[in-house]
PDB file of C-alpha atoms in Angstrom:
ATOM      1  CA  MET O1230     -50.650   4.165  34.188  1.00  0.00           C
ATOM      2  CA  LYS O1231     -51.528   4.563  30.656  1.00  0.00           C
ATOM      3  CA  ASN O1232     -50.260   7.015  29.536  1.00  0.00           C
ATOM      4  CA  ILE O1233     -46.541   6.556  30.784  1.00  0.00           C
ATOM      5  CA  PHE O1234     -46.612   3.343  29.050  1.00  0.00           C
ATOM      6  CA  PHE O1235     -47.304   4.610  25.956  1.00  0.00           C
ATOM      7  CA  LEU O1236     -44.923   7.397  26.421  1.00  0.00           C
ATOM      8  CA  PHE O1237     -42.177   4.309  27.288  1.00  0.00           C
ATOM      9  CA  SER O1238     -43.748   2.625  23.944  1.00  0.00           C
ATOM     10  CA  LEU O1239     -43.197   5.714  22.055  1.00  0.00           C
ATOM     11  CA  ILE O1240     -40.095   6.500  22.799  1.00  0.00           C
ATOM     12  CA  LEU O1241     -38.492   3.178  22.368  1.00  0.00           C
ATOM     13  CA  ILE O1242     -39.960   2.741  18.998  1.00  0.00           C
ATOM     14  CA  ILE O1243     -38.100   6.269  18.220  1.00  0.00           C
ATOM     15  CA  SER O1244     -34.667   5.234  19.142  1.00  0.00           C
ATOM     16  CA  CYS O1245     -35.181   1.953  17.346  1.00  0.00           C
ATOM     17  CA  GLN O1246     -35.920   3.006  14.004  1.00  0.00           C
ATOM     18  CA  GLN O1247     -31.844   2.782  11.990  1.00  0.00           C
ATOM     19  CA  PRO O1248     -31.587   5.652   9.102  1.00  0.00           C
ATOM     20  CA  GLU O1249     -31.859   5.563   5.570  1.00  0.00           C
ATOM     21  CA  ARG O1250     -29.105   2.892   3.496  1.00  0.00           C
ATOM     22  CA  ASN O1251     -30.017   2.560   0.148  1.00  0.00           C
ATOM     23  CA  CYS O1252     -26.288   1.935  -0.780  1.00  0.00           C
ATOM     24  CA  THR O1253     -26.726   0.073  -3.833  1.00  0.00           C
ATOM     25  CA  ASP O1254     -27.585   3.699  -5.332  1.00  0.00           C
ATOM     26  CA  TYR O1255     -23.827   4.509  -4.629  1.00  0.00           C
ATOM     27  CA  LYS O1256     -21.958   2.045  -5.781  1.00  0.00           C
ATOM     28  CA  THR O1257     -21.876   3.332  -9.309  1.00  0.00           C
ATOM     29  CA  GLY O1258     -21.401   6.905 -10.665  1.00  0.00           C
ATOM     30  CA  TYR O1259     -19.741  10.833 -10.315  1.00  0.00           C
ATOM     31  CA  PHE O1260     -19.732  12.225  -6.771  1.00  0.00           C
ATOM     32  CA  GLU O1261     -18.144  14.733  -5.761  1.00  0.00           C
ATOM     33  CA  PHE O1262     -16.838  15.785  -1.763  1.00  0.00           C
ATOM     34  CA  LYS O1263     -15.414  18.626   0.223  1.00  0.00           C
ATOM     35  CA  TYR O1264     -12.180  18.409   1.765  1.00  0.00           C
ATOM     36  CA  ASN O1265      -9.834  21.043   4.147  1.00  0.00           C
ATOM     37  CA  ASP O1266      -6.538  21.074   3.143  1.00  0.00           C
ATOM     38  CA  ASN O1267      -4.440  23.962   5.463  1.00  0.00           C
ATOM     39  CA  GLY O1268      -7.897  25.161   6.769  1.00  0.00           C
ATOM     40  CA  VAL O1269      -9.015  25.804   2.839  1.00  0.00           C
ATOM     41  CA  GLU O1270     -12.716  23.913   1.466  1.00  0.00           C
ATOM     42  CA  LYS O1271     -11.852  22.365  -1.423  1.00  0.00           C
ATOM     43  CA  VAL O1272     -13.331  20.067  -3.740  1.00  0.00           C
ATOM     44  CA  GLY O1273     -12.683  16.918  -5.180  1.00  0.00           C
ATOM     45  CA  HIS O1274     -14.619  14.098  -7.577  1.00  0.00           C
ATOM     46  CA  ILE O1275     -15.147  10.223  -7.890  1.00  0.00           C
ATOM     47  CA  LEU O1276     -15.734   7.861 -10.637  1.00  0.00           C
ATOM     48  CA  ARG O1277     -16.629   4.743  -9.429  1.00  0.00           C
ATOM     49  CA  SER O1278     -17.375   1.407 -11.615  1.00  0.00           C
ATOM     50  CA  GLU O1279     -18.004  -1.757 -10.880  1.00  0.00           C
ATOM     51  CA  ASN O1280     -14.089  -2.759  -9.781  1.00  0.00           C
ATOM     52  CA  LEU O1281     -12.419   0.980  -9.983  1.00  0.00           C
ATOM     53  CA  GLN O1282     -12.759   4.054  -8.696  1.00  0.00           C
ATOM     54  CA  ILE O1283     -10.693   7.451  -9.703  1.00  0.00           C
ATOM     55  CA  GLU O1284     -10.398  10.382  -7.310  1.00  0.00           C
ATOM     56  CA  THR O1285      -9.255  13.848  -8.393  1.00  0.00           C
ATOM     57  CA  TYR O1286      -8.596  16.268  -6.259  1.00  0.00           C
ATOM     58  CA  ASP O1287      -5.800  19.015  -5.905  1.00  0.00           C
ATOM     59  CA  ASN O1288      -4.619  18.227  -9.319  1.00  0.00           C
ATOM     60  CA  LYS O1289      -3.915  14.862  -8.486  1.00  0.00           C
ATOM     61  CA  ILE O1290      -5.583  11.464  -9.425  1.00  0.00           C
ATOM     62  CA  ASP O1291      -5.478   8.093  -7.472  1.00  0.00           C
ATOM     63  CA  SER O1292      -7.119   4.885  -8.552  1.00  0.00           C
ATOM     64  CA  SER O1293      -8.632   2.633  -6.557  1.00  0.00           C
ATOM     65  CA  GLU O1294      -9.565  -1.594  -7.178  1.00  0.00           C
ATOM     66  CA  VAL O1295     -12.963  -1.523  -5.432  1.00  0.00           C
ATOM     67  CA  ARG O1296     -14.501  -4.430  -3.739  1.00  0.00           C
ATOM     68  CA  TRP O1297     -17.732  -4.555  -1.880  1.00  0.00           C
ATOM     69  CA  ILE O1298     -17.785  -6.795   1.251  1.00  0.00           C
ATOM     70  CA  ASN O1299     -21.651  -6.022   1.294  1.00  0.00           C
ATOM     71  CA  ASP O1300     -24.204  -3.340  -0.249  1.00  0.00           C
ATOM     72  CA  CYS O1301     -23.628  -0.816   2.217  1.00  0.00           C
ATOM     73  CA  GLU O1302     -19.325  -1.819   3.278  1.00  0.00           C
ATOM     74  CA  VAL O1303     -16.310  -1.566   0.395  1.00  0.00           C
ATOM     75  CA  VAL O1304     -12.425  -2.323   0.710  1.00  0.00           C
ATOM     76  CA  PHE O1305     -10.083   0.054  -2.020  1.00  0.00           C
ATOM     77  CA  LYS O1306      -6.524  -0.713  -2.894  1.00  0.00           C
ATOM     78  CA  THR O1307      -4.650   1.860  -4.122  1.00  0.00           C
ATOM     79  CA  ILE O1308      -3.411   0.797  -7.526  1.00  0.00           C
ATOM     80  CA  ASN O1309      -0.472   2.504  -8.081  1.00  0.00           C
ATOM     81  CA  PRO O1310       0.795   3.660  -4.658  1.00  0.00           C
ATOM     82  CA  LYS O1311       3.440   6.184  -4.470  1.00  0.00           C
ATOM     83  CA  ARG O1312       3.616   6.471  -0.273  1.00  0.00           C
ATOM     84  CA  MET O1313       4.087   3.783   2.580  1.00  0.00           C
ATOM     85  CA  ALA O1314       0.343   5.468   3.248  1.00  0.00           C
ATOM     86  CA  ASP O1315      -1.412   4.571  -0.349  1.00  0.00           C
ATOM     87  CA  LYS O1316      -0.355   0.865   0.240  1.00  0.00           C
ATOM     88  CA  ASN O1317      -3.015  -0.013   2.986  1.00  0.00           C
ATOM     89  CA  ASP O1318      -6.268  -0.894   1.838  1.00  0.00           C
ATOM     90  CA  ILE O1319      -9.000   1.632   3.461  1.00  0.00           C
ATOM     91  CA  HIS O1320     -12.499   0.100   4.432  1.00  0.00           C
ATOM     92  CA  LEU O1321     -15.577   2.479   3.912  1.00  0.00           C
ATOM     93  CA  LYS O1322     -19.181   2.164   5.291  1.00  0.00           C
ATOM     94  CA  ILE O1323     -21.927   3.695   4.351  1.00  0.00           C
ATOM     95  CA  LEU O1324     -24.066   4.865   7.238  1.00  0.00           C
ATOM     96  CA  SER O1325     -26.752   6.480   5.557  1.00  0.00           C
ATOM     97  CA  THR O1326     -27.691   7.770   1.945  1.00  0.00           C
ATOM     98  CA  THR O1327     -29.957  10.318   0.897  1.00  0.00           C
ATOM     99  CA  ASP O1328     -31.401  11.071  -2.809  1.00  0.00           C
ATOM    100  CA  SER O1329     -28.639  13.087  -3.827  1.00  0.00           C
ATOM    101  CA  GLY O1330     -25.726  11.502  -1.776  1.00  0.00           C
ATOM    102  CA  TYR O1331     -24.247   9.451   1.484  1.00  0.00           C
ATOM    103  CA  THR O1332     -22.623   9.692   4.660  1.00  0.00           C
ATOM    104  CA  PHE O1333     -19.878   7.530   5.260  1.00  0.00           C
ATOM    105  CA  GLU O1334     -17.065   6.635   8.024  1.00  0.00           C
ATOM    106  CA  TYR O1335     -13.425   5.206   6.729  1.00  0.00           C
ATOM    107  CA  SER O1336     -10.606   4.044   8.215  1.00  0.00           C
ATOM    108  CA  TYR O1337      -7.139   2.314   7.128  1.00  0.00           C
ATOM    109  CA  VAL O1338      -8.070  -1.873   7.038  1.00  0.00           C
ATOM    110  CA  GLY O1339      -6.695  -3.072  10.672  1.00  0.00           C
ATOM    111  CA  LYS O1340      -6.458   0.370  12.112  1.00  0.00           C
ATOM    112  CA  SER O1341      -9.521   1.348  14.696  1.00  0.00           C
ATOM    113  CA  GLU O1342      -9.160   5.436  14.079  1.00  0.00           C
ATOM    114  CA  LYS O1343     -12.155   6.631  11.861  1.00  0.00           C
ATOM    115  CA  GLN O1344     -12.844   9.016   9.932  1.00  0.00           C
ATOM    116  CA  LYS O1345     -16.074  10.656   8.160  1.00  0.00           C
ATOM    117  CA  GLY O1346     -17.544  12.623   5.444  1.00  0.00           C
ATOM    118  CA  THR O1347     -19.909  13.130   2.910  1.00  0.00           C
ATOM    119  CA  VAL O1348     -20.338  12.407  -0.949  1.00  0.00           C
ATOM    120  CA  THR O1349     -23.166  13.996  -2.892  1.00  0.00           C
ATOM    121  CA  LYS O1350     -24.049  12.844  -6.541  1.00  0.00           C
ATOM    122  CA  ALA O1351     -22.695  14.932  -9.205  1.00  0.00           C
ATOM    123  CA  GLU O1352     -22.994  15.541 -13.265  1.00  0.00           C
ATOM    124  CA  LEU O1353     -20.489  13.967 -15.068  1.00  0.00           C
ATOM    125  CA  ILE O1354     -19.251  16.747 -17.582  1.00  0.00           C
ATOM    126  CA  ASN O1355     -17.467  15.704 -20.839  1.00  0.00           C
TER     127      ASN O1355
END
């Protein structure tokens, strides 16, 4: 009986463990992300300051205002939207972090459909 209680307690403790989230490490910096474009894996880059994020991908540059809700959640507002979809703010939540990057989920503000991705730290080359 003691063994069953011990095993149950151990499982309960392990299942309650939260993933590591050192989100403040990723509020600013230079990052890299991979994305799929019609079956072709491509790489994009993010340069983020306290108030601005610049993304480069597929020979495009997008700039967004950055507004942190808390240490792990941020809202991006496209500065010069060119399409209707770009006029919608994006809510991003960091789910877990490592020394080299983070896993996140994002959605358009007000929409329930979420997508996930990962970002890694990168070297800014002049």
